[in-house]
């Protein structure tokens, strides 16, 4: 990473759309480490990230931003500390089409607590149109209960403009 | 530890039941391959077979080691190695070799769904343990296992 460039990390549960979101805004095809899913995870999707996703985006009149995606599963949590090194902020993607998406947000906020305390975070909620399990207000309410104020957006992980909003919002929370 | 002859006969018995094998049989077969690997090569301190998505399937490691973590780490390393090798157009990963002060670790593909991680003893012969590890990986490949 060169001077003036930044690194941000995408995390969140399996099936939230981390790999898809990074691919959506990348200037080039991302580096991916997807393998076939098996067992319970196969019910959610066909492939899963086991090491990392990587790509970058050159923002208009802005810095080059390196994008790293983590595996979602706890068994790959050793990658979380490796991938956040040198990062300036975190994007947590949450799949609203889940039995308890709010507790999933809690889980990743807690798991990345140390990194978040030093940097910043934005939350992107995917599949709100598919499932009304929780509303954006309920995510904000939960953050309020936790004593935290972070931006929460409804996003389509496949949409480049939506994902860029997350990245821009994260960068703007850092410059303020 | 069982003799090589005993291990071979157990392996044949399990192979003869292949047509209707259960996940337990698969795990038993894989454990036997690991036992054989360790009986054949004194340089090997431990070994594990895991799925490409990071779940342990069979292991022969010291009891204090958390093989579930090693399974996830092995799959991450091998996936990253495959990505690097593919992107540089060098074909497929033959094996990963990690050299440390107190022994080596090899990670090899063993078919499409499985990988083999082998821990060698300090001062061991790198070539010898790698050769046995490759042989074991080929045996696993020949089993043609379909994980659920």
XYZ file of C-alpha atoms in Angstrom:
324
model
C 0.000 0.000 0.000
C 1.391 3.388 -0.995
C 1.077 6.756 0.715
C -2.378 8.215 0.144
C -3.931 4.799 -0.306
C -6.318 3.267 2.181
C -7.423 -0.195 3.202
C -10.895 -1.161 4.330
C -12.271 -4.520 5.342
C -15.637 -6.118 4.616
C -16.933 -8.614 7.136
C -20.209 -10.179 8.248
C -21.925 -13.561 8.368
C -21.949 -16.249 5.687
C -24.269 -15.248 2.863
C -24.363 -11.505 3.624
C -22.777 -10.728 0.233
C -19.197 -9.715 1.080
C -17.581 -11.333 -1.978
C -20.392 -10.030 -4.226
C -20.108 -6.477 -2.855
C -16.338 -6.339 -3.403
C -16.743 -7.688 -6.942
C -19.495 -5.117 -7.628
C -17.236 -2.088 -7.083
C -13.878 -3.490 -8.130
C -12.009 -2.024 -11.070
C -10.619 -5.480 -11.856
C -11.821 -9.024 -11.067
C -11.110 -9.577 -7.364
C -8.719 -12.114 -5.930
C -10.991 -14.715 -4.437
C -10.479 -17.853 -2.356
C -13.903 -19.411 -2.718
C -14.397 -23.140 -2.283
C -17.520 -25.299 -2.530
C -19.773 -25.231 0.523
C -20.861 -28.437 2.190
C -23.248 -29.477 4.934
C -25.457 -26.804 6.497
C -23.756 -23.943 4.647
C -24.709 -25.441 1.296
C -28.321 -24.592 2.073
C -27.329 -20.907 2.053
C -25.114 -20.803 -1.037
C -22.755 -22.793 -3.247
C -19.349 -21.355 -2.447
C -17.683 -19.707 0.523
C -14.555 -17.618 1.122
C -11.937 -19.467 3.176
C -9.021 -17.013 3.220
C -9.912 -13.618 1.779
C -11.247 -11.539 -1.074
C -9.098 -8.715 -2.338
C -9.502 -5.938 -4.822
C -9.228 -2.165 -5.046
C -11.162 0.813 -6.279
C -9.929 4.231 -7.419
C -12.445 6.723 -6.108
C -13.170 9.871 -8.153
C -10.775 12.567 -6.911
C -10.064 10.314 -3.986
C -7.590 7.762 -2.818
C -7.102 4.250 -4.115
C -8.959 2.089 -1.617
C -7.853 -1.508 -1.129
C -10.792 -3.780 -0.322
C -10.382 -6.931 1.735
C -13.181 -9.370 2.496
C -12.980 -11.774 5.418
C -14.424 -15.267 5.685
C -17.642 -15.063 7.712
C -17.424 -18.256 9.769
C -16.032 -18.196 13.292
C -13.698 -21.090 12.427
C -11.827 -18.673 10.151
C -11.585 -15.957 12.813
C -7.780 -16.239 12.747
C -8.018 -14.419 9.389
C -9.871 -11.464 10.922
C -6.874 -10.162 12.859
C -4.579 -10.723 9.888
C -6.830 -8.897 7.423
C -7.595 -5.880 9.628
C -3.918 -4.997 10.066
C -3.301 -1.551 8.589
C -7.000 -1.019 7.861
C -8.737 2.304 8.422
C -12.291 1.057 8.759
C -14.761 -1.792 8.608
C -17.889 -2.494 6.591
C -20.186 -4.994 8.308
C -22.696 -6.563 5.931
C -25.739 -8.211 7.508
C -28.208 -10.427 5.673
C -31.685 -9.375 6.832
C -33.061 -12.703 5.610
C -31.901 -14.490 8.763
C -33.711 -15.612 11.919
C -32.001 -12.973 14.086
C -30.011 -10.473 12.021
C -29.683 -7.961 14.885
C -27.780 -10.497 16.991
C -25.531 -11.129 14.000
C -24.684 -7.423 13.951
C -23.924 -7.648 17.680
C -21.665 -10.620 17.044
C -19.470 -8.864 14.463
C -19.419 -5.581 16.405
C -18.109 -7.544 19.397
C -15.705 -9.721 17.403
C -14.084 -6.664 15.782
C -14.395 -4.441 18.885
C -10.706 -3.640 19.188
C -10.381 -2.712 15.545
C -13.587 -0.633 15.606
C -12.412 1.258 18.706
C -9.333 2.390 16.782
C -11.063 3.021 13.464
C -14.668 3.221 12.296
C -17.494 1.096 10.960
C -20.520 1.325 8.687
C -23.254 -1.271 8.520
C -24.892 -2.394 5.287
C -28.062 -4.452 5.524
C -28.757 -6.651 2.508
C -31.978 -8.416 1.469
C -34.285 -5.991 3.241
C -36.648 -6.321 0.286
C -36.592 -10.117 0.607
C -37.163 -10.242 4.348
C -38.698 -7.781 6.801
C -37.065 -9.543 9.734
C -35.746 -6.205 11.034
C -36.000 -2.599 9.875
C -33.151 -0.109 9.562
C -34.632 1.647 12.613
C -34.313 -1.560 14.633
C -30.616 -1.810 13.746
C -30.157 1.836 14.756
C -32.106 1.253 17.958
C -29.824 -1.666 18.826
C -26.731 0.474 18.199
C -28.239 3.152 20.445
C -28.758 0.539 23.196
C -25.116 -0.440 22.793
C -24.096 3.204 23.159
C -22.735 3.298 19.606
C -23.525 5.598 16.715
C -22.654 4.176 13.297
C -24.265 4.697 9.895
C -26.640 1.927 8.790
C -27.652 1.592 5.129
C -29.971 -0.633 3.211
C -27.900 -2.004 0.337
C -28.047 -4.397 -2.560
C -24.649 -6.081 -2.476
C -24.768 -6.565 -6.252
C -25.196 -2.841 -6.899
C -21.997 -0.839 -7.400
C -23.637 2.509 -6.447
C -25.016 0.973 -3.220
C -21.673 -0.485 -2.175
C -19.844 2.738 -3.098
C -22.166 4.594 -0.721
C -20.927 2.340 2.085
C -17.292 2.999 1.203
C -17.833 6.763 0.868
C -19.745 6.870 4.153
C -16.947 5.019 5.897
C -14.304 7.354 4.505
C -16.355 10.416 5.469
C -16.777 9.207 9.068
C -12.997 9.051 9.197
C -12.343 12.541 7.845
C -14.894 14.213 10.116
C 0.694 -49.002 17.185
C -0.743 -51.571 14.752
C 1.573 -53.311 12.313
C 1.549 -52.406 8.637
C 0.045 -55.805 7.799
C -2.823 -55.266 10.253
C -3.436 -51.796 8.908
C -3.439 -53.031 5.304
C -5.919 -55.782 6.090
C -8.227 -53.319 7.885
C -8.005 -50.982 4.899
C -8.952 -53.813 2.497
C -11.888 -54.753 4.696
C -13.189 -51.186 4.705
C -12.642 -50.805 0.959
C -14.739 -53.917 0.342
C -17.653 -52.127 2.045
C -17.298 -49.064 -0.147
C -20.607 -49.457 -1.977
C -22.678 -48.645 1.089
C -20.239 -46.700 3.191
C -21.463 -44.250 5.797
C -19.732 -41.054 6.968
C -18.345 -43.116 9.878
C -16.798 -45.588 7.429
C -15.263 -42.736 5.452
C -13.792 -41.246 8.590
C -12.467 -44.678 9.619
C -10.881 -45.215 6.208
C -9.227 -41.813 6.344
C -7.942 -42.510 9.872
C -6.391 -45.734 8.627
C -4.576 -43.910 5.850
C -3.170 -41.538 8.459
C -2.154 -44.421 10.733
C -0.429 -46.096 7.789
C 1.373 -42.876 6.875
C 2.698 -42.526 10.405
C 3.651 -46.186 10.662
C 5.493 -46.054 7.327
C 7.472 -42.898 7.980
C 9.140 -42.229 11.318
C 9.789 -38.619 10.349
C 6.104 -37.733 10.566
C 4.842 -36.406 13.903
C 1.177 -35.926 13.025
C -1.277 -35.650 10.174
C -4.788 -34.478 9.457
C -7.308 -34.787 6.630
C -9.792 -31.949 6.248
C -12.285 -30.626 3.734
C -11.445 -27.722 1.423
C -14.004 -25.628 3.333
C -12.084 -26.115 6.575
C -13.648 -28.992 8.520
C -11.503 -31.761 10.018
C -12.393 -35.262 8.753
C -9.710 -37.386 10.433
C -6.644 -36.573 12.460
C -3.676 -38.063 14.259
C -2.280 -35.187 16.247
C -1.126 -34.689 19.812
C -4.263 -34.445 21.951
C -3.549 -30.916 23.163
C -3.651 -29.535 19.633
C -6.874 -27.983 18.348
C -7.241 -29.739 15.024
C -10.400 -27.777 14.155
C -8.346 -24.597 13.973
C -5.637 -26.343 11.924
C -8.285 -27.576 9.487
C -9.546 -24.028 8.860
C -6.003 -22.664 8.597
C -4.930 -25.403 6.174
C -7.870 -24.706 3.868
C -7.186 -20.937 3.951
C -3.502 -21.446 3.122
C -4.190 -23.905 0.329
C -6.937 -21.732 -1.186
C -4.630 -18.712 -1.171
C -1.830 -20.773 -2.691
C -4.171 -22.044 -5.442
C -5.244 -18.471 -6.159
C -1.653 -17.231 -6.384
C -0.529 -20.135 -8.552
C -3.532 -19.834 -10.866
C -3.088 -16.076 -11.238
C 0.551 -16.520 -12.172
C -0.489 -19.257 -14.624
C 1.637 -21.955 -13.067
C -1.034 -24.648 -13.041
C -2.104 -26.179 -9.734
C -0.569 -26.267 -6.258
C 1.416 -29.495 -5.809
C 2.017 -28.853 -2.149
C 2.696 -26.095 0.345
C 5.835 -26.435 2.413
C 6.178 -24.461 5.637
C 9.633 -24.773 7.174
C 10.011 -23.925 10.830
C 12.749 -24.206 13.422
C 11.215 -27.358 14.835
C 9.915 -29.282 11.857
C 8.021 -28.795 8.620
C 4.368 -28.677 7.663
C 3.124 -29.905 4.292
C -0.320 -29.191 2.896
C -1.448 -31.140 -0.173
C -4.612 -31.542 -2.203
C -6.106 -35.012 -1.811
C -8.844 -34.982 -4.434
C -11.293 -32.159 -5.094
C -12.842 -32.029 -1.664
C -10.069 -32.980 0.729
C -6.632 -31.885 1.753
C -3.881 -33.503 3.761
C -1.782 -31.643 6.337
C 1.364 -33.369 7.564
C 3.602 -32.291 10.447
C 7.156 -33.619 10.335
C 9.485 -34.047 13.276
C 12.426 -31.732 13.980
C 15.617 -32.779 12.146
C 13.567 -35.017 9.852
C 14.284 -35.616 6.187
C 12.196 -33.196 4.153
C 12.270 -35.330 1.016
C 11.308 -38.524 2.794
C 8.338 -37.095 4.670
C 7.097 -35.211 1.591
C 7.308 -38.395 -0.506
C 5.203 -40.317 2.024
C 2.756 -37.426 2.325
C 2.286 -37.422 -1.481
C 1.719 -41.166 -1.465
C -0.953 -40.811 1.230
C -2.609 -37.940 -0.683
C -2.780 -40.167 -3.777
C -4.381 -42.949 -1.753
C -7.030 -40.542 -0.489
C -7.593 -39.324 -4.049
C -8.136 -42.915 -5.203
C -10.823 -43.396 -2.551
C -12.911 -40.901 -4.561
C -14.832 -39.695 -1.522
C -17.969 -37.599 -1.909
C -18.518 -35.575 1.235
C -22.164 -34.825 2.140
